[in-house]
Structure formats: C-alpha cells, structure tokens
CSV table of C-alpha atoms and ligand atoms in Angstrom, one decimal:
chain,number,residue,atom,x,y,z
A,1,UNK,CA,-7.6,-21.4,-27.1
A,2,UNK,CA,-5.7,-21.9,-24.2
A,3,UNK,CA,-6.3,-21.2,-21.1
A,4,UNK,CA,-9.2,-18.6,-20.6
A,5,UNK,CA,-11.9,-17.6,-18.4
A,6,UNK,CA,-15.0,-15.6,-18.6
A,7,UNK,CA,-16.5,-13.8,-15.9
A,8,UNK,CA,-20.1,-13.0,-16.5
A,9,UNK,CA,-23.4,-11.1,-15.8
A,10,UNK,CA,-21.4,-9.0,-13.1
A,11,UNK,CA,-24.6,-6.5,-11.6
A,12,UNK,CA,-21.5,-3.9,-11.9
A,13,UNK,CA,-18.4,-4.2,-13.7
A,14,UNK,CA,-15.8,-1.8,-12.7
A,15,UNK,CA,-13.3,-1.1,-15.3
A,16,UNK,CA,-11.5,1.9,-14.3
A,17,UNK,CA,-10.4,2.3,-17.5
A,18,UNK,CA,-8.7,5.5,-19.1
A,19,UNK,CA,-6.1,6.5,-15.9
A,20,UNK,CA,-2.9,4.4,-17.0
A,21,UNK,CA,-0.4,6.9,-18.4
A,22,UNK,CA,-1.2,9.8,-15.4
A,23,UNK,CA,-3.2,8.8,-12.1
A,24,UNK,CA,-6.6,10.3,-11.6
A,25,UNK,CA,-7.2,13.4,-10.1
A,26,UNK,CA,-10.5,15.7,-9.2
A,27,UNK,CA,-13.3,15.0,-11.0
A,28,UNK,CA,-11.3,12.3,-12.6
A,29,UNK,CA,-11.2,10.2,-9.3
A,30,UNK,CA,-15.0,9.7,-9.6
A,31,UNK,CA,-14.7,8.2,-12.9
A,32,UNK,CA,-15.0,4.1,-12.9
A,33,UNK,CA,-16.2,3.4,-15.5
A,34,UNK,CA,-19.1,1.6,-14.7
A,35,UNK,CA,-20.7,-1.1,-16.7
A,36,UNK,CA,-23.5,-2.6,-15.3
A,37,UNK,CA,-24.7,-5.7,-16.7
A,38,UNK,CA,-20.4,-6.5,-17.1
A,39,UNK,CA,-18.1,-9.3,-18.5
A,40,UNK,CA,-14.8,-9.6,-19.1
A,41,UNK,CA,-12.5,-12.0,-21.2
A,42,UNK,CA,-9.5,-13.6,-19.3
A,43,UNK,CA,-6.9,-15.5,-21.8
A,44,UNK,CA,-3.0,-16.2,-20.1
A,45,UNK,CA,-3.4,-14.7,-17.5
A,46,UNK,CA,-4.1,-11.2,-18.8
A,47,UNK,CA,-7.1,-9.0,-19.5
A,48,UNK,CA,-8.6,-9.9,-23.1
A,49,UNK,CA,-11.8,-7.6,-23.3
A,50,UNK,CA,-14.1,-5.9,-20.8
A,51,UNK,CA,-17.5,-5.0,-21.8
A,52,UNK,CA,-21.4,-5.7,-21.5
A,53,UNK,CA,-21.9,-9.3,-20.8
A,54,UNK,CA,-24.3,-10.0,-24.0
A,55,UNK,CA,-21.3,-8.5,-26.4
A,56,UNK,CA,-18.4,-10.5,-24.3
A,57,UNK,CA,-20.2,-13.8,-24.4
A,58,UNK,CA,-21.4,-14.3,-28.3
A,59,UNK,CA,-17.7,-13.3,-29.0
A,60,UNK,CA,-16.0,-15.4,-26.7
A,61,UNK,CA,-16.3,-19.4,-25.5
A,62,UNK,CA,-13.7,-19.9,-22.1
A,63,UNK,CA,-12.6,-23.1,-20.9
A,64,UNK,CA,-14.2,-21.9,-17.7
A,65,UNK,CA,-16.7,-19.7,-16.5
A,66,UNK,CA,-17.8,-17.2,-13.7
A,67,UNK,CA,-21.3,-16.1,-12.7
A,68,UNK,CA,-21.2,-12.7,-10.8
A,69,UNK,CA,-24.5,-12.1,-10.9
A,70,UNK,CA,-25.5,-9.7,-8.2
A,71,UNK,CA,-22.1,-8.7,-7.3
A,72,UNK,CA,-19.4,-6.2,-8.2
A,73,UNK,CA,-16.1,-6.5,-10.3
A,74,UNK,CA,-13.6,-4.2,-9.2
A,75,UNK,CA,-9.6,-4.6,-10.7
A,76,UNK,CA,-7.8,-6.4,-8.1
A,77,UNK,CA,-7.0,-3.7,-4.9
A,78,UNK,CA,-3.6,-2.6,-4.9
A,79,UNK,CA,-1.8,-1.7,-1.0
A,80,UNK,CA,0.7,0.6,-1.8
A,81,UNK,CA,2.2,1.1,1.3
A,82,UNK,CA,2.6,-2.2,4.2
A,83,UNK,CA,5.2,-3.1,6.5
A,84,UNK,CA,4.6,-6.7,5.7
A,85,UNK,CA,7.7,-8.2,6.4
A,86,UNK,CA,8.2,-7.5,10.5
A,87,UNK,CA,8.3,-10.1,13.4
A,88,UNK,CA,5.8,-10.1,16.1
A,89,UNK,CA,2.9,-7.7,17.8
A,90,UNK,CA,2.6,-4.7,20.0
A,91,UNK,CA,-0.7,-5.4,21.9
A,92,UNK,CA,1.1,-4.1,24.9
A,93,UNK,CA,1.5,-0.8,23.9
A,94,UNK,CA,-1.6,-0.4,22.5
A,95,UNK,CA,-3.0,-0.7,26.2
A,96,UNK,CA,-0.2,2.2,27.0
A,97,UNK,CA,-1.8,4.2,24.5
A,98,UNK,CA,-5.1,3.6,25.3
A,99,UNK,CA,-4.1,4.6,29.0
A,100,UNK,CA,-2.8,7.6,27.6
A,101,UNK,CA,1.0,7.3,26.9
A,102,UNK,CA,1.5,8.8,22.9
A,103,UNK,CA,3.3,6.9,20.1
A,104,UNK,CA,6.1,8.9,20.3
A,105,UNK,CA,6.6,8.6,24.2
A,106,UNK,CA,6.6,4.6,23.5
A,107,UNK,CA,9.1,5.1,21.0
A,108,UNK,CA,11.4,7.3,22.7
A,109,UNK,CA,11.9,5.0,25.4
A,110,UNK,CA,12.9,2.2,23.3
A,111,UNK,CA,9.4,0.7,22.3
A,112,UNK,CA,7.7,1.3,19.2
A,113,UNK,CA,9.8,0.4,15.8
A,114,UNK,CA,12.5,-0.7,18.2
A,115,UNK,CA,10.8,-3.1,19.7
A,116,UNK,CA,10.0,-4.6,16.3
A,117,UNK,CA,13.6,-4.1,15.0
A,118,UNK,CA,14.7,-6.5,18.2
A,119,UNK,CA,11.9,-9.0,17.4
A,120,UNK,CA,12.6,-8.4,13.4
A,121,UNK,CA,16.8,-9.1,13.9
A,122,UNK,CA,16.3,-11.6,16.1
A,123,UNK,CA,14.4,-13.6,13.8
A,124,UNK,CA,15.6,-16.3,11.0
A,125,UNK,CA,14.7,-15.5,6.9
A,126,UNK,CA,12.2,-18.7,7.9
A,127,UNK,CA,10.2,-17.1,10.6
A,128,UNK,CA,10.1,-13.9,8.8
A,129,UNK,CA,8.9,-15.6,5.6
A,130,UNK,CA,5.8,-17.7,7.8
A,131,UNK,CA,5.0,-14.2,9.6
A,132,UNK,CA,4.7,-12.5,6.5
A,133,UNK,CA,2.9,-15.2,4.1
A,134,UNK,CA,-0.2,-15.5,6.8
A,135,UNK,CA,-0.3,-11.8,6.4
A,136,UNK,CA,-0.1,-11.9,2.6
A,137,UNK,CA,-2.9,-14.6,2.7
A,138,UNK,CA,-5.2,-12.0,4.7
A,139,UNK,CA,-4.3,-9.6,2.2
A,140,UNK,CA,-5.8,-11.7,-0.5
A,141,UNK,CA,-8.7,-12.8,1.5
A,142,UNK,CA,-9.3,-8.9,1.8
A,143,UNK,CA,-9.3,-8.6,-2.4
A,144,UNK,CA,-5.5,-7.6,-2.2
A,145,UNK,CA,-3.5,-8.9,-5.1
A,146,UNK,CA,-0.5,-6.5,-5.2
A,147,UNK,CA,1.6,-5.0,-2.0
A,148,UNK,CA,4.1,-2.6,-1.3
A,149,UNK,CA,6.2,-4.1,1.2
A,150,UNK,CA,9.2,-2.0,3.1
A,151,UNK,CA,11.9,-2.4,4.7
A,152,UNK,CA,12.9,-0.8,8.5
A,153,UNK,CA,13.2,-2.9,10.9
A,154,UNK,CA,16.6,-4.4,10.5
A,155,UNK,CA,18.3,-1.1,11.2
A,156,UNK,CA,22.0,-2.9,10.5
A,157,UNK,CA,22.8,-4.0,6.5
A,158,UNK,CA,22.2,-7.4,7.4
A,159,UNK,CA,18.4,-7.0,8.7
A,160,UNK,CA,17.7,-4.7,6.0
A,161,UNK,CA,18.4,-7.3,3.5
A,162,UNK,CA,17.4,-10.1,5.1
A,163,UNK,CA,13.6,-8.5,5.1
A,164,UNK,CA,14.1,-7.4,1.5
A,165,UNK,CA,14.9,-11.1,0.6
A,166,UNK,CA,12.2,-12.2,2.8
A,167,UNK,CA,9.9,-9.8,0.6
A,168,UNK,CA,11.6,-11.1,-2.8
A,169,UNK,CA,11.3,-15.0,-1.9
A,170,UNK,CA,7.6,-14.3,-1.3
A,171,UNK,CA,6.9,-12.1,-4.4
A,172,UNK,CA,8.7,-15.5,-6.4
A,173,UNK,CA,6.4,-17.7,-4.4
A,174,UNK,CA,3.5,-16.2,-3.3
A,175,UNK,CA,0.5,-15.5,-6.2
A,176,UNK,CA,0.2,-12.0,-4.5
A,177,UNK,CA,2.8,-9.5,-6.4
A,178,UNK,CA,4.9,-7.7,-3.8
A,179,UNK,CA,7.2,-4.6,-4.7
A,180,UNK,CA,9.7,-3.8,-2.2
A,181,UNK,CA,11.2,-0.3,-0.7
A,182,UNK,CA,13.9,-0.4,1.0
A,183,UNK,CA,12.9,1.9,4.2
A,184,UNK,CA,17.0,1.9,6.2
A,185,UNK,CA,15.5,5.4,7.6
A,186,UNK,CA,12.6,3.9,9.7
A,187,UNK,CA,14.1,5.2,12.9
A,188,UNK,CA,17.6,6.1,14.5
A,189,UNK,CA,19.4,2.7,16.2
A,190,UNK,CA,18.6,3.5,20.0
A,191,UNK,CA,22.4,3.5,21.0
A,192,UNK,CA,23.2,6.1,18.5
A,193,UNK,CA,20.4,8.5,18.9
A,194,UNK,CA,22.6,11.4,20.2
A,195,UNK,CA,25.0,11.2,17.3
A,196,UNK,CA,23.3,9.9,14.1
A,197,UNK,CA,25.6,10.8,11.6
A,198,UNK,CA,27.7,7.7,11.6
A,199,UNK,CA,24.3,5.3,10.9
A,200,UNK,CA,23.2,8.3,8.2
A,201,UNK,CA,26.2,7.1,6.6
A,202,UNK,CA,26.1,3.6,6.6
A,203,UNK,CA,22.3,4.1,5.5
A,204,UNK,CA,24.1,6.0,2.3
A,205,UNK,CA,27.3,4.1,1.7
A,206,UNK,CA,26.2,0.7,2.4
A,207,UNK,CA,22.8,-0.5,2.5
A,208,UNK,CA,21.6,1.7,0.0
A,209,UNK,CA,24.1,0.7,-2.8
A,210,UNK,CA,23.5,-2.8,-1.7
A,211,UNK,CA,19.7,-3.2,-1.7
A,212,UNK,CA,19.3,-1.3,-5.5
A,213,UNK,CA,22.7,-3.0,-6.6
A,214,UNK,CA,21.1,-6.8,-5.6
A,215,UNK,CA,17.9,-5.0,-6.8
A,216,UNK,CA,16.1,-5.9,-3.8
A,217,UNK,CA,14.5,-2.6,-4.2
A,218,UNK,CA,12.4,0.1,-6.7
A,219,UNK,CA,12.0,2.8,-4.1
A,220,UNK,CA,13.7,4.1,-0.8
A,221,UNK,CA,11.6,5.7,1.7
A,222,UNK,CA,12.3,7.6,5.1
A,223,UNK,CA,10.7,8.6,8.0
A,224,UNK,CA,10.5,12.2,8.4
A,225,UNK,CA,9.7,13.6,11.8
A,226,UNK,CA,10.8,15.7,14.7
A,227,UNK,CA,12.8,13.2,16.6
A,228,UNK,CA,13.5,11.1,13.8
A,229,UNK,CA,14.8,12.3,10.7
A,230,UNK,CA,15.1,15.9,9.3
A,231,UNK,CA,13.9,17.5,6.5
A,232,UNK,CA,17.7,17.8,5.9
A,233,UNK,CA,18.8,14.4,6.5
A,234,UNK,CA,15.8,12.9,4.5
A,235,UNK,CA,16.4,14.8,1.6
A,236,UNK,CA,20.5,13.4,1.9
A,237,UNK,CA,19.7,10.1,2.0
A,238,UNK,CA,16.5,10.7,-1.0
A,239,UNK,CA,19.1,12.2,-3.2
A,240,UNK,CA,21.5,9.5,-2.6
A,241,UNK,CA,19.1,6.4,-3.4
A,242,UNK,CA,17.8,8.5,-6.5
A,243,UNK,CA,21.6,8.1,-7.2
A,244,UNK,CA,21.5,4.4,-7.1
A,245,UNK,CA,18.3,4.4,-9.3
A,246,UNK,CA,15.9,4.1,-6.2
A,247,UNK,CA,13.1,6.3,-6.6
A,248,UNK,CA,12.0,8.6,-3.6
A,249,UNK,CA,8.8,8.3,-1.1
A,250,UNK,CA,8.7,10.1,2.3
A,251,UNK,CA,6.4,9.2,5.3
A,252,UNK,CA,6.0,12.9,5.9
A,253,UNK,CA,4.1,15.1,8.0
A,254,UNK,CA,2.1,12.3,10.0
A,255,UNK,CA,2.6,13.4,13.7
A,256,UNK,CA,3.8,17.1,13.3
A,257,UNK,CA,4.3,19.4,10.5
A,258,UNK,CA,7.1,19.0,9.5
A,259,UNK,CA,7.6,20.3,5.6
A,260,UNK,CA,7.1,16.6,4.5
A,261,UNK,CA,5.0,17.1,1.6
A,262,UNK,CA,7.3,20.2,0.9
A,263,UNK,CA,10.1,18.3,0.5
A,264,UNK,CA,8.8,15.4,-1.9
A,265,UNK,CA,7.5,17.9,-4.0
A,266,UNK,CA,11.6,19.1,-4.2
A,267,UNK,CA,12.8,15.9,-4.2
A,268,UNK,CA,10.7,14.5,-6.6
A,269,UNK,CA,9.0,11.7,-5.3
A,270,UNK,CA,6.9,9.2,-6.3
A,271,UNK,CA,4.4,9.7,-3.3
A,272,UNK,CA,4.3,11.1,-0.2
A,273,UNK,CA,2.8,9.2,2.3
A,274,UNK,CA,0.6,9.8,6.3
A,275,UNK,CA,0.0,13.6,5.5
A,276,UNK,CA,-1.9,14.2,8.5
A,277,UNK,CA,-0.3,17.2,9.3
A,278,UNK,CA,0.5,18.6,5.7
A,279,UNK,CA,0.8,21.7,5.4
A,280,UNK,CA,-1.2,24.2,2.6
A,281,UNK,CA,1.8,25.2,1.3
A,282,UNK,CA,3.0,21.6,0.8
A,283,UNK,CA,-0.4,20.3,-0.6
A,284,UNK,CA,0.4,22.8,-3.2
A,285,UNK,CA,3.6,21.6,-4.0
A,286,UNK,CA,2.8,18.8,-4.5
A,287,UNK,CA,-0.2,18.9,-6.8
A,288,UNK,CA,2.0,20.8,-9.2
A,289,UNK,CA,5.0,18.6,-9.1
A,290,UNK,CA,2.5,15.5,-9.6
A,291,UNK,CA,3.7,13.8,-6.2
A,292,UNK,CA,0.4,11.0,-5.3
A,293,UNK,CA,-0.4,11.0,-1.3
A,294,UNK,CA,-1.2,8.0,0.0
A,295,UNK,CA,-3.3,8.5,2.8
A,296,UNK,CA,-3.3,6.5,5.7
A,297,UNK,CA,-6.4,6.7,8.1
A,298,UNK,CA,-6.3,3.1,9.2
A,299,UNK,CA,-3.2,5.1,11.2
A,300,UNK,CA,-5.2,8.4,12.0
A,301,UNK,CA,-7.8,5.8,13.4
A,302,UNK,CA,-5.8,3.6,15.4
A,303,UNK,CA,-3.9,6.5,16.9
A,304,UNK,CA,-5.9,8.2,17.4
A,305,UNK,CA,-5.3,11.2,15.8
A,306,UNK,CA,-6.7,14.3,13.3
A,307,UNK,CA,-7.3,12.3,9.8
A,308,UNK,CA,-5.2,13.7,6.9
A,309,UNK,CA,-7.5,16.2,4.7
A,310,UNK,CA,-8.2,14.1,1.3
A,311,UNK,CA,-11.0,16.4,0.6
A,312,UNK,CA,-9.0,19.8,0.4
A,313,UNK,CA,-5.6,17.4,-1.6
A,314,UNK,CA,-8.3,16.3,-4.0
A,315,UNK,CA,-9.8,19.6,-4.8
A,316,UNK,CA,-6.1,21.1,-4.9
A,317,UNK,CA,-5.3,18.7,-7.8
A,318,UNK,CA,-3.3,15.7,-5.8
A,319,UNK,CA,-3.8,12.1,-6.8
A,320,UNK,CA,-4.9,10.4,-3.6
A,321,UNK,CA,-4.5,7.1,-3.1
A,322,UNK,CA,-5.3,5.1,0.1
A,323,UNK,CA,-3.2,2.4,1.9
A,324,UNK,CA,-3.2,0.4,5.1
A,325,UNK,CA,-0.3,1.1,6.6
A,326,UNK,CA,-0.3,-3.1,8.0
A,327,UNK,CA,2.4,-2.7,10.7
A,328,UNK,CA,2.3,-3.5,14.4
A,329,UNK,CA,2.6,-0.2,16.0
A,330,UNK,CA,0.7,2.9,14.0
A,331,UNK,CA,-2.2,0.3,11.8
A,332,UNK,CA,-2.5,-3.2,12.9
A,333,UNK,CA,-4.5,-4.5,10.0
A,334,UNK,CA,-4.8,-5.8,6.6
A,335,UNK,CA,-8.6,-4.4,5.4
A,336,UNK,CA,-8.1,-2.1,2.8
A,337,UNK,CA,-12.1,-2.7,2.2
A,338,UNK,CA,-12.0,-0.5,6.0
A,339,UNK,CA,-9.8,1.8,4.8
A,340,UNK,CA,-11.8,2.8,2.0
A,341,UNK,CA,-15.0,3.1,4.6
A,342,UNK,CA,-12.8,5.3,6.8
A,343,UNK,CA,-12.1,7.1,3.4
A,344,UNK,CA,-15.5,8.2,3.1
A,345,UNK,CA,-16.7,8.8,6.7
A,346,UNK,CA,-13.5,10.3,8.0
A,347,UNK,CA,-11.4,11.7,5.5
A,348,UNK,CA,-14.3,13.2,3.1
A,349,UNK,CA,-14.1,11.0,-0.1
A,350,UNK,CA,-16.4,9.7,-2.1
A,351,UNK,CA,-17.5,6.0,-3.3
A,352,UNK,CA,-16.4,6.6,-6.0
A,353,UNK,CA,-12.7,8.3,-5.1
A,354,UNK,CA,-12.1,5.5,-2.5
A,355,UNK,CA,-12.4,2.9,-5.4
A,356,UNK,CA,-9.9,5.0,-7.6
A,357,UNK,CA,-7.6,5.7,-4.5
A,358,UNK,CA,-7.2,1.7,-3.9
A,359,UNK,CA,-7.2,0.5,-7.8
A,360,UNK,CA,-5.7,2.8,-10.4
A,361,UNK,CA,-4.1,5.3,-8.2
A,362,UNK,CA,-2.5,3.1,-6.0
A,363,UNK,CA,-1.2,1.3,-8.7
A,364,UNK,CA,0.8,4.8,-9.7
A,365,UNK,CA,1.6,5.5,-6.3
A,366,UNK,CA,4.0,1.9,-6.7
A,367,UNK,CA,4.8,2.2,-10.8
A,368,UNK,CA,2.5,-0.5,-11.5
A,369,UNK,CA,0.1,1.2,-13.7
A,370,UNK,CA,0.8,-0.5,-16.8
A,371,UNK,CA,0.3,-3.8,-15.6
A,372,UNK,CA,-2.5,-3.4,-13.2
A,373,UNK,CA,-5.0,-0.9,-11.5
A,374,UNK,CA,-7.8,-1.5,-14.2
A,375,UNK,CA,-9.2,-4.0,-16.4
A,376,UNK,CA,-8.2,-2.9,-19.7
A,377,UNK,CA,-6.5,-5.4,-22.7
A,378,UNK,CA,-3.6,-6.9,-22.2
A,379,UNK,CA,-2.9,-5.8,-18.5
A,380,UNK,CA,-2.7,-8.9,-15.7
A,381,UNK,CA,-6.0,-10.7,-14.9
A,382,UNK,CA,-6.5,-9.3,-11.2
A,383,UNK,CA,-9.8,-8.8,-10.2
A,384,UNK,CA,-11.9,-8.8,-6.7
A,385,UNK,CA,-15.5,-9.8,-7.1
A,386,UNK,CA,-17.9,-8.6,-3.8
A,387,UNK,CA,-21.2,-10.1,-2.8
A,388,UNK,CA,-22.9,-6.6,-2.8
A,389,UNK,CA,-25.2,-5.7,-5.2
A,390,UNK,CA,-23.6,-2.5,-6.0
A,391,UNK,CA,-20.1,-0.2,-5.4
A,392,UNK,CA,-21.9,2.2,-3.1
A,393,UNK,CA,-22.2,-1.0,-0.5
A,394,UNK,CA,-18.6,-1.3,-0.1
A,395,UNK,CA,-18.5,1.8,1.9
A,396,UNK,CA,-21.4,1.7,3.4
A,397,UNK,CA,-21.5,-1.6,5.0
A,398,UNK,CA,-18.3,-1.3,7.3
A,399,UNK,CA,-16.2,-3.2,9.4
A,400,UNK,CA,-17.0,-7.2,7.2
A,401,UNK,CA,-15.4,-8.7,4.3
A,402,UNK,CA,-17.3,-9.0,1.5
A,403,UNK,CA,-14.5,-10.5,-0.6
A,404,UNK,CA,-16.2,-13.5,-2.8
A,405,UNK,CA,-13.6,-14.6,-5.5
A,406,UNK,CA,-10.1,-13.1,-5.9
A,407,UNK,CA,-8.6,-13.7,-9.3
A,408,UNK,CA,-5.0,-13.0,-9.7
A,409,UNK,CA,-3.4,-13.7,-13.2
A,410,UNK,CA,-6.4,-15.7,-14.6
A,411,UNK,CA,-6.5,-17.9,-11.4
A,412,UNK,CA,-9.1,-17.8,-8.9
A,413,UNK,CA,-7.7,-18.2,-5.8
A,414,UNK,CA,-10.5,-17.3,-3.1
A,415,UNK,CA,-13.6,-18.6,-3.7
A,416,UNK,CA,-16.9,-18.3,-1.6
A,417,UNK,CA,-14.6,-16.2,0.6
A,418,UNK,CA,-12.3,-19.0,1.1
A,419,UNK,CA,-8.6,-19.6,0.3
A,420,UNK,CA,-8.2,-22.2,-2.6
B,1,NIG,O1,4.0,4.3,8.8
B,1,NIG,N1,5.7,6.1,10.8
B,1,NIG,C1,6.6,5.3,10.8
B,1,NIG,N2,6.4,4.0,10.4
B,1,NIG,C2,5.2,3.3,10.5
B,1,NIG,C3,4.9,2.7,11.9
B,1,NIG,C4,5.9,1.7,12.2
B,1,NIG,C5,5.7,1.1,13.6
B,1,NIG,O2,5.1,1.7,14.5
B,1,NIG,O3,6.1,0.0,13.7
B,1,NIG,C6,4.0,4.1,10.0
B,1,NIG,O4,3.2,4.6,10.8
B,2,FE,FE1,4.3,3.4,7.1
C-alpha cells in the first residue's frame, strides 16, 4: 500500500474543487465546496480521494490516520506574492512613519528598499538562507505550504542571483515549495537615479537573460510608480523577460495611479499586484484580458493607506487573489490567516472569497494550479487543518493562529500548532 494517510471526520472539509483549468471568479469565488462530515485519502504524497468520511473510510485502510473532528480542512494556503529572501528589519522607519514621514519620503532619501538592498548585498548566500528559512518556518506555522518569493534587493547581477539561489537552495531543502520571480526593477540604484537608462539596460541585457537562462526564475516583476519606474520603462523590461520566457507581473498602481493594471492587461500578465489605486478603466482591462489581482491589504494596513477595492474587481469579473506582501518596509508579516480577516473587514470579501483568494486563486496567480490550490485526485497532499469548528471562524476570530496540523506532500509537519 505504501505509504498513505487518512484524515478523518473533518466537521468541514474544504475541497475547492472544480477551479483548476481557469481561476474563480464572481459568484464562483464563493464556491468551496464544502463537505461537512469530510475525509480525504492521502497515498505518495498526492491527493487519492476527497469525500464524506463514512464513504472514504470503508474504502480505504492508511498506515496512518488523522482525527479532525471539530476542525476545518482547507488545501494548503498558497502566498503568491513575499519578498522572502531580504536581510534585516526596518523598525526604524516604521516610527518615522508613524511620526508622519510617508513611504516614499523614506525612500527617496535613501531608506526604504535601499536600505534593504545595503543589508541584502552585504550579506553572505548563508545569512540570507538562515533569514529566510525562520521566515519560511512561520509561513508554515501560519498553514503556508507554497510561496512566491522575489527578487529586488540585490540591484547589481550578482545580488540578484545570489537571492534567487538563496530562494532555489531553500525550495530543494525546505518542505515549503517556493517559486521565484526575478524582481531587478524593485527600485532605481540610488547613485543612478537621475539617469536610469544605463541600469534599465543592464536589467534587460544581463540579469534578465541570466536569471531565466540558469532558470532561477518563472516570472519577472517590476515596480511601477511615479518615482520609480514608468509605465514605459516597465512595459520594456516586461516585453524583454517575456522574451526570455519569463512571464510578466507588475506591482501596479499601489501608491498613485499610475495605469498599472492598464498596462498588464497590454502586456499580458499573469497578475497584477497592490491595486490600491487602480483605476476603473484598468479594472476593466483586466477582467477581460483574464489578468488575477492579488491584493495586498496587509500593505494598505500597515501603511496606512485606502485598501484596494476587491469588492467592485470581483463584481467586474477579476480573479482576486490575496497575498501578504512579507517584506520589511510596506507588510512586515507572514499571517496570511490576517490577511484574509482584513479581506473581509476592509476590502469587502466574503468568507467564502477570502478562502478562494488564498487556495485556488492564488495558486493561478503563481502557475501552480495543477498541482495544488484544491484537494482533488492526483494533485500534491497539502492541506491546513484549523481548530475552529467552522470556515466562517477563520475570519471572524482575528489577529491568532489557529493553525493545528499542516500537511505538505503526505507529511504532517506541524502538529498541535507546533513545528515537527
Ligand atoms: O510590494 N512596492 C514595492 N515593493 C514592496 C515593498 C518593499 C519594501 O518596502 O522593502 C511592496 O510593497
Ligand atoms: Fe511586493
């Protein structure tokens, strides 16, 4: 029989079933399939059956077994958008902000992602690695089991690739899958602010042929903002990864409008990301060209700022997903469980659209719907059980973790809330 496990009697079993060839949008997003009473068949590492527990147990005997009773299955949560791999912490200008300087001001004058990039070069592949595997352990205490981790603060070809080979060591070590973006346009080397053409360039010619031709990367990603990059200069260095076989996301639209979402939907990306500040116009666009928005309010939050406008993206036909953002200036933290409460009381989703929007969704949002997002035959054995009697609890009872057992690939690796 090999190696199988059966988790049973689950007071809800969240499938999600149904959403693997196209995300979910409107209604859609509220459909989890919900079995209550839930059981699912594990065998090498990959989803067997899913079902009510009477039918899954008289068909199936495991080497090992799981009682949920009085908790909720969920698929594994899926992050689709982290700056895991960084060095060190900004508390200080969090206090700045807090006395009323803006996250732009901090930047401009040489804080902000520069002060990571200077923390980020100056550290070894070791240190990186240790910073970043305590953070992937959180993650997985949090129900995480798959992270999109992006480059951005090496700024030179070295630093690039030395955090997309941090990223890649940890995906081969760590249980937690990690798929990398390579993010060269993060922000504009200090020194070269007034003229950025020549680090546009090297961007293009060099680290971006580099990071898809080592493979280091699925997806390239820029910042696109007033003071950072254009619309124009974005787009350039999009078309040029798409070139390279690196597919395109945008952090667009998250301080200013700024035709973000516009542009993705012309570009063709995979998601646009942040969206605070997205326009009508672009909301449109990007419903019909089928570009997801992962929303970010863990940023809106901890900035401070107007939350993006899920509610009027899901009613105009966009996939949503929801992220964290973990980095050390805009979203300091690793709960996607929070996210999804800020989901619902800031953002204007429901329970059941905040599940979708960290499961399924997300799992488009990073190409990983085929494998994961759901807990359907022959897709890998990730799944979060929470010690709450039902789904609705996850969003209403904020700000705790109420992570019980984390399952990646057949494995339980948190148990009783703690690390195996
Ligand atoms: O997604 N907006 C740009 N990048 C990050 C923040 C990075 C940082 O402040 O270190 C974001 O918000
Ligand atoms: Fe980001």
């Amino acid at each position: 029989m090999g190696d199988s496990l059966l988790i049973k009697n689950a007071a809800q079993l969240i499938t999600m079933k149904g959403h693997s060839d196209k995300p979910a949008v409107r209604s859609a997003m509220s459909d989890l399939d919900v079995i209550e009473n839930g059981a699912v068949y594990i065998e090498e590492g990959k989803i067997f059956e899913a079902g009510p527990s009477e039918e899954i147990c008289a068909k199936y005997e495991a080497d090992k077994q799981i009682d949920a009773s009085g908790k909720v299955v969920t698929p594994g949560l899926i992050d689709p958008h982290t700056h895991l791999v960084h060095a060190g912490t900004r508390e200080n200008e969090y206090a700045m902000r807090l006395k009323g300087k803006t996250y732009m001001e901090i930047m401009e004058a040489g804080g902000g992602i520069h002060a990571t990039t200077r923390a980020t070069q100056e550290a070894s592949h070791e240190e990186l690695y240790e910073q970043s595997k305590k953070r992937l352990n959180k993650f997985l205490l949090h129900g995480v089991t798959t992270v999109e981790a992006k480059s951005g603060y090496g700024l030179t070809l070295e630093h690039e690739m030395k955090q997309l080979e941090v990223a890649k060591k940890l995906n081969e070590d760590h249980p937690v899958d990690i798929i990398s973006t390579f993010m060269g346009a993060h922000a504009i080397p200090m020194a070269e602010k007034e003229n950025p053409e020549p680090f546009i360039d090297r961007v293009i010619n060099e680290m971006i042929p580099k990071a898809a031709e080592q493979k280091l990367a699925v997806f390239n990603d820029v910042f696109c903002e007033r003071g950072v990059f254009t619309p124009d200069q974005s787009k350039r260095i999009l078309e040029a990864g798409k070139e390279h076989g690196l597919i395109p996301k945008i952090h667009a639209d998250e301080i200013e409008p700024y035709a973000g979402a516009e542009l993705a939907a012309s570009v063709g990306a995979i998601s646009a990301d942040h969206l605070l500040k997205a326009s009508e116009q672009g909301i449109k666009d990007m419903a019909e060209a089928g570009v997801i928005g992962v929303l970010l309010p863990g940023t809106a939050f901890f900035l401070m700022a107007e939350f993006a406008h899920a509610r009027k993206m899901i009613d105009a036909g966009v996939a949503v997903a929801l992220s964290t953002d973990a980095n050390p200036g805009s979203s300091p933290t690793i709960s996607l469980p929070f996210i999804m409460n800020l989901g619902c009381l800031k953002m204007g989703m429901t329970p059941e659209e905040v599940i979708t929007a960290t499961t399924i969704n997300a799992a488009h949002a990073i190409g990983q719907a085929k494998e994961a997002g759901s807990l359907e035959a022959g897709k890998k054995a990730d799944l979060t059980i929470f010690d709450v009697p039902n789904y609705l609890t996850l969003s209403y009872q904020y700000g705790m973790n109420h992570v019980d057992t984390v399952i990646k690939g057949g494995k339980p690796l948190v148990v009783g809330g703690q690390l195996q």
